Coordinates of C-alpha atoms in Angstrom, one line a residue:
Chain A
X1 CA -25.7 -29.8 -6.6
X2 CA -29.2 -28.8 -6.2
X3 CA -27.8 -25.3 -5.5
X4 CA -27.1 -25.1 -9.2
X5 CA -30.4 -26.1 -10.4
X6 CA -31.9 -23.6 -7.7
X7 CA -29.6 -20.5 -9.1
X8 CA -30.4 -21.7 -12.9
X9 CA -34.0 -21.3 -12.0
X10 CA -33.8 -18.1 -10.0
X11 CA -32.2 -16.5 -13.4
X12 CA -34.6 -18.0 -15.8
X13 CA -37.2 -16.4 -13.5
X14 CA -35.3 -13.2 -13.3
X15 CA -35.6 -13.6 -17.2
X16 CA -39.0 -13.8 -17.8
X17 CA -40.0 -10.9 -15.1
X18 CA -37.9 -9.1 -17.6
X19 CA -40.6 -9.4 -20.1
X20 CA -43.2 -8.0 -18.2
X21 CA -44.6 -4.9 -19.5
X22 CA -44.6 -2.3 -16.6
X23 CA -43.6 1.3 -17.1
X24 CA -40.5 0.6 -15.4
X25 CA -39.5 -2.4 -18.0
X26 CA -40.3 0.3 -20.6
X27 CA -37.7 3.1 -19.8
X28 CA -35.2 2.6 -21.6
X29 CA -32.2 -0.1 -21.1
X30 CA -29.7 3.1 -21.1
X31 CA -31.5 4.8 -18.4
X32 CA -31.4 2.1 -16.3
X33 CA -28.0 1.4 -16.6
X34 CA -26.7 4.5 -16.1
X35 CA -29.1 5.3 -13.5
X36 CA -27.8 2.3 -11.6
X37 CA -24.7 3.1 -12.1
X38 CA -24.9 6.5 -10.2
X39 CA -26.6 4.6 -7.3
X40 CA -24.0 1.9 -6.4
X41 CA -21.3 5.0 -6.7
X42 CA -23.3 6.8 -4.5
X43 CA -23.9 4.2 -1.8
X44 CA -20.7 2.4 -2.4
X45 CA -18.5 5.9 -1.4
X46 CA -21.0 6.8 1.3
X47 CA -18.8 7.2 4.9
X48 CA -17.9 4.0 6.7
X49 CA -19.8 5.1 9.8
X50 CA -22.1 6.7 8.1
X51 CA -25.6 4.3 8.9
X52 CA -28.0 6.4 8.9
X53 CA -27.2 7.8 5.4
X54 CA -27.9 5.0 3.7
X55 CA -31.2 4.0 4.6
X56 CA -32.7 6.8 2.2
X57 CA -31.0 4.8 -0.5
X58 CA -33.2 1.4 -0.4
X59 CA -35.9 3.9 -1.8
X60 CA -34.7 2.8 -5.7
X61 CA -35.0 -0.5 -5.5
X62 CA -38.4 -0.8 -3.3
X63 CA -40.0 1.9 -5.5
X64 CA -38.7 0.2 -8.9
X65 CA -39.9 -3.4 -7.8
X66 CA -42.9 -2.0 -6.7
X67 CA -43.3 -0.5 -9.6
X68 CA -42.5 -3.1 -11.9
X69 CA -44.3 -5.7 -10.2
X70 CA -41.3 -7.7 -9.3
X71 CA -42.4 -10.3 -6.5
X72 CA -40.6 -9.0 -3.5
X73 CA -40.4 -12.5 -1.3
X74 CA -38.8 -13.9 -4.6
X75 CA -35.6 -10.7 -4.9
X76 CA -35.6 -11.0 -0.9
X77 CA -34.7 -14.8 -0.7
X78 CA -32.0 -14.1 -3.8
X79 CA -30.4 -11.2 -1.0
X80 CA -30.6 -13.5 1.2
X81 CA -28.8 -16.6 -1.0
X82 CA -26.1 -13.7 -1.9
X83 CA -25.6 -12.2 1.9
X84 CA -23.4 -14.7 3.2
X85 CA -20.6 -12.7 0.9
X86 CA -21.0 -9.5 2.6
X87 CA -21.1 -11.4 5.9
X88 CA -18.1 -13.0 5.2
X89 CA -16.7 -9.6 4.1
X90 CA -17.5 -7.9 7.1
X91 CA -16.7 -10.2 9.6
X92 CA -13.5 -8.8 10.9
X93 CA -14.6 -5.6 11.5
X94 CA -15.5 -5.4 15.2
X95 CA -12.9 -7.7 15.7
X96 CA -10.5 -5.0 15.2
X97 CA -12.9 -2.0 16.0
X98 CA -13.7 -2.2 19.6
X99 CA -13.7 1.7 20.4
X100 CA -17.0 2.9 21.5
X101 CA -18.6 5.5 19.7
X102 CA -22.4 5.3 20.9
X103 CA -24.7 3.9 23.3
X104 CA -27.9 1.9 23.2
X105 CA -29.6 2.6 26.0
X106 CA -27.0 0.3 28.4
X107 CA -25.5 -1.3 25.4
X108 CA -22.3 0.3 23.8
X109 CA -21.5 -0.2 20.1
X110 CA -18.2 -0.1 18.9
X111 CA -17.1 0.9 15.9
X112 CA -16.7 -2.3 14.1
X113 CA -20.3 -3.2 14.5
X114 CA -21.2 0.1 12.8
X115 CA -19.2 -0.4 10.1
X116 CA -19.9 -3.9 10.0
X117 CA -23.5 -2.9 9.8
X118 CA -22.9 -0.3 7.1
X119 CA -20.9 -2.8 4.6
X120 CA -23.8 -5.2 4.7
X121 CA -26.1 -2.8 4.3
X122 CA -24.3 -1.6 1.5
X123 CA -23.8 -4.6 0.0
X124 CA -27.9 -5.5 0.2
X125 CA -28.9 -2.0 -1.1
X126 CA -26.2 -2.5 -4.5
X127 CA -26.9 -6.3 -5.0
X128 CA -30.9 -4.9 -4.8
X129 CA -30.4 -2.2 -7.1
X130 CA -28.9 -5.1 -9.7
X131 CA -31.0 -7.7 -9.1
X132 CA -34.3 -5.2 -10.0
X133 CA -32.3 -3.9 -12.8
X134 CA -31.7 -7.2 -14.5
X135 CA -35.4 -8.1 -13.3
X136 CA -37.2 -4.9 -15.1
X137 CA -34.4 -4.8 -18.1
X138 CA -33.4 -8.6 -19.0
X139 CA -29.3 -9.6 -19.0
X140 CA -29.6 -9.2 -22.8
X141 CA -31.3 -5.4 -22.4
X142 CA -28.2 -4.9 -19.9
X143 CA -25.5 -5.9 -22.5
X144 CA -27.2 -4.3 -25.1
X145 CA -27.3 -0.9 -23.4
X146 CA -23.6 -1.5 -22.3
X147 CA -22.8 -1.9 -25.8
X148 CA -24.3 1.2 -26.9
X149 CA -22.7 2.8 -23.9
X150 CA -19.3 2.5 -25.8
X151 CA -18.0 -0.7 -23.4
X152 CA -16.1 -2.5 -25.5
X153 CA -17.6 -4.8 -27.1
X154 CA -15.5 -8.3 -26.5
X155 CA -16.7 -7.7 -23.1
X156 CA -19.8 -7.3 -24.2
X157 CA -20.1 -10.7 -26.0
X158 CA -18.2 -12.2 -23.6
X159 CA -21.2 -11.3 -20.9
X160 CA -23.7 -12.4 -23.4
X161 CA -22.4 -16.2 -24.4
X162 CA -21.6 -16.3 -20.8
X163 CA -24.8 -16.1 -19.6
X164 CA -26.4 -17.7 -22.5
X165 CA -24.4 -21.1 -22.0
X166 CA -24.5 -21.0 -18.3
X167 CA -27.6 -22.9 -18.6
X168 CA -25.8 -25.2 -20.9
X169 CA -22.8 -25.7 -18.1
X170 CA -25.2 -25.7 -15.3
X171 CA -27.3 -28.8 -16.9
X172 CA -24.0 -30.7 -18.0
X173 CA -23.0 -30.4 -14.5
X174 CA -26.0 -31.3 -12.7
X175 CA -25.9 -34.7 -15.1
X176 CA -22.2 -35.6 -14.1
X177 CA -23.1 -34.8 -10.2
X178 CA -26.1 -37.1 -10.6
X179 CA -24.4 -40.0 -12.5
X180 CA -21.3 -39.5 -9.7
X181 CA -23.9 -39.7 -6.8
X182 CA -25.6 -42.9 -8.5
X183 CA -22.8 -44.8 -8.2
X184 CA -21.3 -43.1 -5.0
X185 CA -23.9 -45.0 -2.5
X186 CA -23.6 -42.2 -0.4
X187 CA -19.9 -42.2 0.2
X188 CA -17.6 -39.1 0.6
X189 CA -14.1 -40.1 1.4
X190 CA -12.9 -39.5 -2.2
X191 CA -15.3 -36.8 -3.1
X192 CA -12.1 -33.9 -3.2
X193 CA -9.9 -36.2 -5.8
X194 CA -13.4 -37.1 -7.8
X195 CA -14.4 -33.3 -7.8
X196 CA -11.0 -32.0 -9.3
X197 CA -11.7 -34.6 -12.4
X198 CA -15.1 -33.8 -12.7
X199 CA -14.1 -30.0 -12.8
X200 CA -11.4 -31.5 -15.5
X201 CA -14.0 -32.8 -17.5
X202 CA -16.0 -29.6 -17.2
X203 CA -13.5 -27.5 -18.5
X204 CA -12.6 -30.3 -21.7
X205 CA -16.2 -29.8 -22.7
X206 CA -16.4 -26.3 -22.4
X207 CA -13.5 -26.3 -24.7
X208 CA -14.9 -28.2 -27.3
X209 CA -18.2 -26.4 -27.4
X210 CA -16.6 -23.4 -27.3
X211 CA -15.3 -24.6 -30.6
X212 CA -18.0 -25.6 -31.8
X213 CA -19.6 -22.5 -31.2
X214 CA -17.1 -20.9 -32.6
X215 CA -17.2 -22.8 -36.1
X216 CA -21.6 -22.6 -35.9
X217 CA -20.8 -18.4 -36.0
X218 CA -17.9 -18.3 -38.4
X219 CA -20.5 -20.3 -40.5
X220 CA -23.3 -17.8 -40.5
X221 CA -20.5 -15.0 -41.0
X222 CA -19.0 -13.6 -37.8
X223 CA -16.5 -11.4 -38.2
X224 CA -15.9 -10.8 -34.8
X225 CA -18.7 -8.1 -34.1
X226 CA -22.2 -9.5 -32.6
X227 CA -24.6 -7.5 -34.7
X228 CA -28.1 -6.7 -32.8
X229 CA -30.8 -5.0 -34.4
X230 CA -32.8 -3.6 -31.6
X231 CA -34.0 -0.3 -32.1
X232 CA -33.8 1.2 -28.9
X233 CA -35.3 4.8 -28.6
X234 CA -34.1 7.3 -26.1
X235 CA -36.8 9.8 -25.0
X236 CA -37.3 12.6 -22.9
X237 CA -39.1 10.7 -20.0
X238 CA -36.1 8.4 -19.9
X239 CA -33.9 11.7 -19.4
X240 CA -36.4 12.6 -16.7
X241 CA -35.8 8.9 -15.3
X242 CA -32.0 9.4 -15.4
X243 CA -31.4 12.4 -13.7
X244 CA -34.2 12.8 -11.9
X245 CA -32.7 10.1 -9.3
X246 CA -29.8 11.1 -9.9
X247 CA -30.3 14.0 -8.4
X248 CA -31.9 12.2 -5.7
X249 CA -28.6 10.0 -5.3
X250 CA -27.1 13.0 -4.7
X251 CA -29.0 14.9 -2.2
X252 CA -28.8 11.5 0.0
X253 CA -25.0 11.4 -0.7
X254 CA -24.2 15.1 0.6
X255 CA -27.4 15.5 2.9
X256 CA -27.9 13.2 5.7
X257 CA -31.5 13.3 5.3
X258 CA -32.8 11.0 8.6
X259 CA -30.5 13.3 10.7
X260 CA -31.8 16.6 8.8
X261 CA -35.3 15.3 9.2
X262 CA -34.8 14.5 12.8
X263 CA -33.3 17.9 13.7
X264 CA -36.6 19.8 11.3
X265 CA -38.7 17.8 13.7
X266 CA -36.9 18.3 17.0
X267 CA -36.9 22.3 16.0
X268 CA -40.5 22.1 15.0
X269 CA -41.6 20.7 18.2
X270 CA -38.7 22.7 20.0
X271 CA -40.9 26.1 18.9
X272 CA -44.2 24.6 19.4
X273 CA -42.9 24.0 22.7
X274 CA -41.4 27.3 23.2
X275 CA -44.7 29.1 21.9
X276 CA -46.7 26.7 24.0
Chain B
X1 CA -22.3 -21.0 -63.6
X2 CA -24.9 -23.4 -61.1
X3 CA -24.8 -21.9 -57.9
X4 CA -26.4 -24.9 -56.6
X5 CA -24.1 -27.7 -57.6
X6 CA -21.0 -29.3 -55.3
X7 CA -18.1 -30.7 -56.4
X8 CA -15.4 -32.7 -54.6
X9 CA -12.2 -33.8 -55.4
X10 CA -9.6 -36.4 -53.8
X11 CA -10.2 -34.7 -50.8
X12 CA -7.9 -35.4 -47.6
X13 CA -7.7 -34.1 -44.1
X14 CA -6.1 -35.4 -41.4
X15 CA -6.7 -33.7 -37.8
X16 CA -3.7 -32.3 -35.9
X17 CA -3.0 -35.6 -33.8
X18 CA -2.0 -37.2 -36.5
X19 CA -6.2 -38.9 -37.1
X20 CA -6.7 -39.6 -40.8
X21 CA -10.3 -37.9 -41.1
X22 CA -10.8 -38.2 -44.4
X23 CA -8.5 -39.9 -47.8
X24 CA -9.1 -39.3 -51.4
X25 CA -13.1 -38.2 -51.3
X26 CA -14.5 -37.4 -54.7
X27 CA -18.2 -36.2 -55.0
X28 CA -20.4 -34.6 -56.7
X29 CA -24.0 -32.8 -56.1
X30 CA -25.9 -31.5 -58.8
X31 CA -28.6 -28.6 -58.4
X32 CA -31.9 -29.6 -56.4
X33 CA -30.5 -33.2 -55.6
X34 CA -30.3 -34.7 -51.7
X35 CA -27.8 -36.7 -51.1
X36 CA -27.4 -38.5 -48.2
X37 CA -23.6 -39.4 -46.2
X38 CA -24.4 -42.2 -44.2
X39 CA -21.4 -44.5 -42.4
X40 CA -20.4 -45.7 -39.1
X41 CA -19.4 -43.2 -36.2
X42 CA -15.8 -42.1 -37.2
X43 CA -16.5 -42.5 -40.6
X44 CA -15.2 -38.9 -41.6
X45 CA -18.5 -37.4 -42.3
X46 CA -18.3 -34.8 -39.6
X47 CA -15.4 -33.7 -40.9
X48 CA -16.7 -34.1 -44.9
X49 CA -19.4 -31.5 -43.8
X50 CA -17.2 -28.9 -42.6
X51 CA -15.5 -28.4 -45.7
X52 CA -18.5 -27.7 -47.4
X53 CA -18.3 -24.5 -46.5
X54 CA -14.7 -24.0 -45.4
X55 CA -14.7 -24.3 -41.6
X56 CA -11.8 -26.5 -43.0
X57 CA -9.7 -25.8 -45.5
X58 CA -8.7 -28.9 -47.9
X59 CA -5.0 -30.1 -47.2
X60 CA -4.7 -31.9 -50.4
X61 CA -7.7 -31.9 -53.0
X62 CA -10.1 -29.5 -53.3
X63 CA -14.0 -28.5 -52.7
X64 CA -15.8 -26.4 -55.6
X65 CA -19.8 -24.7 -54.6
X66 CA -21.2 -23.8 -57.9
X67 CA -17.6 -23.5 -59.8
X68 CA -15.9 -21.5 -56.8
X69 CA -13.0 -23.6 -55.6
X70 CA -13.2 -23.1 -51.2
X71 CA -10.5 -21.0 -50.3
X72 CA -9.8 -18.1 -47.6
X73 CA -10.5 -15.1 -49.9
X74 CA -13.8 -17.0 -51.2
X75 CA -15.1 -18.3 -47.6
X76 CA -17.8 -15.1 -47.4
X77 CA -18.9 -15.9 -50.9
X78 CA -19.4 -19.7 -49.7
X79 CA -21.0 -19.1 -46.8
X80 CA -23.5 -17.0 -48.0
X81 CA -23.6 -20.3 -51.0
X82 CA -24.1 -23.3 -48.2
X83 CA -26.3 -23.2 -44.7
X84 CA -25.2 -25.3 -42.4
X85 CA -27.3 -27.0 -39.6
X86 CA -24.8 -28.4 -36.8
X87 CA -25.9 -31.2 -34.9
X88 CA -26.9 -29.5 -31.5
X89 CA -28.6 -26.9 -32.0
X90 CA -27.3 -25.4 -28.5
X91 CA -24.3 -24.8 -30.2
X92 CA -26.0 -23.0 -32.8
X93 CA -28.5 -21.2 -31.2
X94 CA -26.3 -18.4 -29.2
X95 CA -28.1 -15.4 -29.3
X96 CA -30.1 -13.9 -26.6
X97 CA -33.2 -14.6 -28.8
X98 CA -34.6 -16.3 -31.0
X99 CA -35.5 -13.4 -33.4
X100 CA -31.8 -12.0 -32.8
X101 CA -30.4 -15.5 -33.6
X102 CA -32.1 -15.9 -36.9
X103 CA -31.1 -12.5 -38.0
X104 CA -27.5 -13.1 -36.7
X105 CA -26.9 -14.3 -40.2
X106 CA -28.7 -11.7 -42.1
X107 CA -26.7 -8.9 -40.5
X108 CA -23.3 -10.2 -41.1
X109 CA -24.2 -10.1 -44.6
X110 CA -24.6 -6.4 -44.0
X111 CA -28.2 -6.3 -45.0
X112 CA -30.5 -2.9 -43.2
X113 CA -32.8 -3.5 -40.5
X114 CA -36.1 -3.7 -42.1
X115 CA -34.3 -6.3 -44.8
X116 CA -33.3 -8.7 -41.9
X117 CA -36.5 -8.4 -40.1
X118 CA -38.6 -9.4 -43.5
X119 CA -35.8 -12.5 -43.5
X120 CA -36.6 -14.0 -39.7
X121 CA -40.2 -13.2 -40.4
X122 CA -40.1 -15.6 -43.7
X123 CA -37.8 -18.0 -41.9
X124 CA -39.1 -18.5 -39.0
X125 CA -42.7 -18.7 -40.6
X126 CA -41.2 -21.8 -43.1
X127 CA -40.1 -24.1 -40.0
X128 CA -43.3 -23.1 -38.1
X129 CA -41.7 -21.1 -35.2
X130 CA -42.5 -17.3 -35.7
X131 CA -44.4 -18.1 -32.6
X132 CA -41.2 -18.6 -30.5
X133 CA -39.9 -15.6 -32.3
X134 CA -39.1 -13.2 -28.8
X135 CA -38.6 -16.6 -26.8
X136 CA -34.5 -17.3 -25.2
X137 CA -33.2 -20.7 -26.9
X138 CA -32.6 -22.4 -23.6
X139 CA -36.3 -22.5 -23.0
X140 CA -37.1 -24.8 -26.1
X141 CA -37.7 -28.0 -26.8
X142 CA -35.5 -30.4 -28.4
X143 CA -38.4 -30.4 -31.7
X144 CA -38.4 -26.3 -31.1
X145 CA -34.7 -25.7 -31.4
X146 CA -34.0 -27.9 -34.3
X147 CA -36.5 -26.1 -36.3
X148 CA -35.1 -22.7 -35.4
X149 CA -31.7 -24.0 -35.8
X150 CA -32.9 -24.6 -39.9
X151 CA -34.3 -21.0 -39.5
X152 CA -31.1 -19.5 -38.8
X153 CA -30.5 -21.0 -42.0
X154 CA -32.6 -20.8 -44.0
X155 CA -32.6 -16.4 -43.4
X156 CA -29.3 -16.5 -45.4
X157 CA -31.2 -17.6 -48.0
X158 CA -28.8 -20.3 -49.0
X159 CA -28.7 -22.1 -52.2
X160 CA -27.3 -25.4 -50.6
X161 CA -28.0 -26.9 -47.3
X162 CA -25.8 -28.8 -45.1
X163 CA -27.0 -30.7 -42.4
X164 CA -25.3 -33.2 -39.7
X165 CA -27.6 -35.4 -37.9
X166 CA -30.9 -33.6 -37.9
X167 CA -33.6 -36.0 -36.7
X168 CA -31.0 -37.1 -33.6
X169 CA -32.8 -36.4 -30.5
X170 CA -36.4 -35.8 -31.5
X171 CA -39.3 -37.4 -30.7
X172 CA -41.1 -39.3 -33.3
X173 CA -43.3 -36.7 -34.5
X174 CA -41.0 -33.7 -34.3
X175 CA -38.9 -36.1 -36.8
X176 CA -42.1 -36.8 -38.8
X177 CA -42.2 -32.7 -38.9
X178 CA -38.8 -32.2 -39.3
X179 CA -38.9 -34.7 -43.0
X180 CA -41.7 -32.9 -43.7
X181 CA -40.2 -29.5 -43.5
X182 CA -36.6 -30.8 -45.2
X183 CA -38.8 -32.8 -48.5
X184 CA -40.0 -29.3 -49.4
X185 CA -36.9 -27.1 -49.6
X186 CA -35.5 -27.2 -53.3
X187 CA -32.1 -26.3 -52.3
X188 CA -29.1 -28.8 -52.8
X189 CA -28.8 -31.2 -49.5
X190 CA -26.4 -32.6 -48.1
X191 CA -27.1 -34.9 -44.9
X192 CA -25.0 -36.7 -43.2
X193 CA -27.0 -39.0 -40.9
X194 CA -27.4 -42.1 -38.6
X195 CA -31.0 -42.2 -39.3
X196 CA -31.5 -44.7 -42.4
X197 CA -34.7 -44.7 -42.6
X198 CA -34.4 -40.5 -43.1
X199 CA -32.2 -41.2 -45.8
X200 CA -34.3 -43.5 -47.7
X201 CA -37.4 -41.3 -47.2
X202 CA -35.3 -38.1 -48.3
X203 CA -32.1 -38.7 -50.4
X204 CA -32.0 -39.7 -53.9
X205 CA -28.2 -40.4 -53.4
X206 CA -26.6 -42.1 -50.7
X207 CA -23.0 -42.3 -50.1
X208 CA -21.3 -44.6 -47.7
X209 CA -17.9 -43.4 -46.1
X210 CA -15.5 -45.9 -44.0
X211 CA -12.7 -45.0 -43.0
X212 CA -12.8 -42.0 -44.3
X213 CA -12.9 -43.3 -47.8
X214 CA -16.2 -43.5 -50.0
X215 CA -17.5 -46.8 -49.7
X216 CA -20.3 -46.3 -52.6
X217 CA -22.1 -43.5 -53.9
X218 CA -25.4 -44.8 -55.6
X219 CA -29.1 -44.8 -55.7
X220 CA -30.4 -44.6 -52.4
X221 CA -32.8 -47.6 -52.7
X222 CA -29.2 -49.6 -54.6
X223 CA -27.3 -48.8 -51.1
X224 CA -29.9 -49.9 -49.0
X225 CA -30.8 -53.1 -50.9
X226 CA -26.9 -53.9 -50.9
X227 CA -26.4 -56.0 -47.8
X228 CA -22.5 -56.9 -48.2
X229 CA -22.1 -53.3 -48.3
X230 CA -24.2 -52.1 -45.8
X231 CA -22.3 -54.8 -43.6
X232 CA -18.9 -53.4 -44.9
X233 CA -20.2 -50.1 -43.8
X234 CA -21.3 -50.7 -40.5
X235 CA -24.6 -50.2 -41.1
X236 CA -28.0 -52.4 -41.8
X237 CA -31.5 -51.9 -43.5
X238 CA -33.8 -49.0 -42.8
X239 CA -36.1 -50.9 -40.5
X240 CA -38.8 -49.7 -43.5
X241 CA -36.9 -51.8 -45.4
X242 CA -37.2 -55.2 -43.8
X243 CA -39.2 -58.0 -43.2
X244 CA -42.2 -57.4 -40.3
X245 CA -40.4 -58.4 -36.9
X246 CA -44.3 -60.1 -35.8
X247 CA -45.9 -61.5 -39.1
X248 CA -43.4 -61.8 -41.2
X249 CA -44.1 -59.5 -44.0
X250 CA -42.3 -58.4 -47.1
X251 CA -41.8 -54.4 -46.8
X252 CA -44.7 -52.9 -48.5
X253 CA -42.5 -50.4 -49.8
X254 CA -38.9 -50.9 -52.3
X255 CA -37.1 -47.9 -50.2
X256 CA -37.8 -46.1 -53.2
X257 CA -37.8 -42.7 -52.3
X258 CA -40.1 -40.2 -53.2
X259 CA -39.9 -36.7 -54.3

């Protein structure tokens, strides 16, 4: 159960990054969003095969955490906690893919392996790009914006008592994993049958808090709209931020730029050796 | 019309499994007075509370707040009339700030911007917290939330606070801070609470509930001098109200409480 106090921690300190004050955690929630949002499509609809087009891509999320001073060992071991999803994912692939599209040296690749490659690459590049944008914007920036991006805003509330009591579930359930492992002495043979209950339990609470909660905002005059009064101002260097990688996105989704680079190179040496 | 005053009549409530919360409760609360509800657990004053300000609606009697009778088509009225403080503050505090969770009030009463911001500002600067103004509630203390908690409150600028259980939890000066804070308001309160000695420090009044009937409703300093009843209750003295455990003492003080 430490795993729960280890993920509660890595978002509290994804929280208070948030607050630093960098000129990336100052462009605008909106921006971000949307600029994110262009990325995963980007990478997420890039070819199956296609490898060597998405390395280009990690440049948003290296450049942003550089540039927000987000500690990169820290966003590295959260890819790392995550990867075991896109492994999982992937797995299959060059199971089924064994036809051999390229050589290393002596080594042939199949198929599967590329696109086995490509998914998890994918998957790091998008999970990234999220982690830096809830690192440089806050959850509560990312709900806002959302919100003033027309989502509908049940969602919206939804993600923001959601992560605002996930602390609150996580700590419940750390203290009825502890008190079941005090009196456990080590002992696993029932652990399945104990775990349903204690899920059981779980979910009772949640329900009465959830009511509570409930009552402690119909009390202070909820109507069913969260009201926030964050002035959030839209300027022209956020517009600049926007589509400026945007545009970027772009280029690396239509242009394979490693393989365009390679051939400039190969036809600049190519002439100097031609001239030479 | 006093906006301040509450009045209670033969009210009765029992919960949908059949519970008998509460059974022909009759009190009043004039302007400025604290009253205390003190009484075993199960007693009914959880549920006494929440029809203060119509989170429940009366099944049979009825609940006036400075002459208007609790109904649906009054509830935003009453509301706006009666603060309440629940007893965790997790469950109050929702909000991804602080700030944003002590304007949460203000801006359902449709107030502009600037308006609400003036309203945390003041709030938050009467519990002492302004401070923890741009801080997430999950990173506060037990002391820190509860005073915010009152803030979120107190920016709705009620004319009658409600509070269940508010020194429970706290360490002994937070509480010390906490009674400060509550002897200076001069709105009407109502606390329901476990802790005695709270009551005889802050409340005028004190009722007793069993049973989800009133027990007594008298002088504070009556109640807690009232041993049969206290015993009836399930309750006992305000340890400031007995005999030193090591020498042997009388109570230097009558459990007179002071305004």
């Amino acid at each position: 159960m430490s795993t729960i106090a280890a993920g509660l921690s890595a978002l509290d300190r994804l929280d208070r990054l948030a607050r630093l004050d960098t000129a990336v955690h100052r462009v605008d929630p909106r921006a971000k969003v949307i600029t994110t949002a262009v990325f995963v499509v980007c990478v997420v609809s890039t070819g199956k095969y296609d490898l060597l087009g998405l390395l280009p891509f990690a440049v948003f999320p290296v450049v942003l955490a550089a540039e927000g001073d987000l500690p990169l060992g820290f966003l590295g071991r959260l890819l790392l906690m995550a990867s075991p999803f896109a492994l999982v994912m992937a797995a299959f692939n060059p199971l089924f893919d064994r036809e051999v599209v390229a050589w290393l040296g002596s080594v042939p690749v199949t198929g599967g392996w590329i696109s086995f490659a490509s998914i998890v690459l994918r998957f790091l590049l998008t999970v990234a790009a999220a982690l830096v944008l809830t690192a440089t914007t806050s959850f509560a920036g990312v709900c806002l914006a959302l919100e003033k991006l027309r989502v509908p805003e049940p969602l919206v509330t939804q993600l923001l008592l959601l992560y605002r009591y996930v602390f609150v579930l996580g700590d419940e359930t750390r203290r009825m994993a502890q008190a079941r492992r005090l009196r456990s002495f080590g002992r696993r043979g029932r652990d399945w049958r104990v775990y349903g209950q204690m899920l059981g339990h779980l979910l009772l609470r949640t329900f009465a808090r959830a009511q509570r909660i409930y009552l402690a905002m119909k009390a202070r005059g909820f109507d069913g709209s969260v009201r926030v009064a964050r002035p959030l101002h839209f300027g022209p260097g956020d517009l600049v931020f926007t589509l400026g990688w945007s545009a970027l996105f772009a280029l690396f989704r239509t242009v394979n730029v490693p393989l365009a680079l390679g051939r400039l190179v190969a036809g600049v040496l190519g002439i100097a050796a031609g001239t030479g | 019309m006093n906006r301040h005053a509450i009045a209670v009549r033969d009210l009765s409530f029992a919960y949908p499994d059949g519970t008998l919360a509460l059974d022909g409760v009759s009190f009043d609360a004039v302007h400025g007075e604290s009253v205390a509800v003190v009484g075993a657990n199960g007693a009914g004053k959880s549920t006494l509370l929440l029809h203060l300000n119509g989170l429940l609606t009366p099944q049979r009697g009825s609940v006036d707040v400075g002459g208007t009778p609790v109904a649906r088509d009054t509830l935003p009225e009453i509301r706006r009339t009666v603060g309440m403080v629940f007893q965790d503050p997790d469950d109050q505090l929702f909000m991804p700030t602080v700030a944003e969770d002590v304007g949460f009030g203000p801006l359902n009463l449709g107030l502009p911007p600037e308006a609400v911001a003036a309203r945390v500002a003041s709030a938050l600067q009467r519990v002492g917290a302004e401070h923890l103004a741009e801080r997430p509630p999950y990173r506060l203390s037990g002391g820190e939330k509860r005073a915010v908690a009152i803030a979120t409150v107190l920016a709705m600028e009620p004319d009658v606070l409600v509070m269940d259980e508010p020194s429970s939890g706290l360490d002994p000066r937070a509480r010390r801070r906490l009674l400060g804070l509550l002897k200076g308001f001069d709105q009407t309160r109502v606390i329901a609470t476990h802790d005695l000695d709270l009551a005889a420090e802050l409340c005028t009044r004190t009722i007793v509930m069993a049973g989800g009937r009133v027990l007594a409703d008298r002088p504070t300093a009556d109640v807690f001098a009232d041993d049969a009843l206290l015993e009836a209750g399930g309750l006992e003295r305000p340890l400031g109200m007995r005999s030193c455990p090591v020498c042997g003492t009388e109570p230097a003080r009558s459990g007179t409480p002071q305004k």
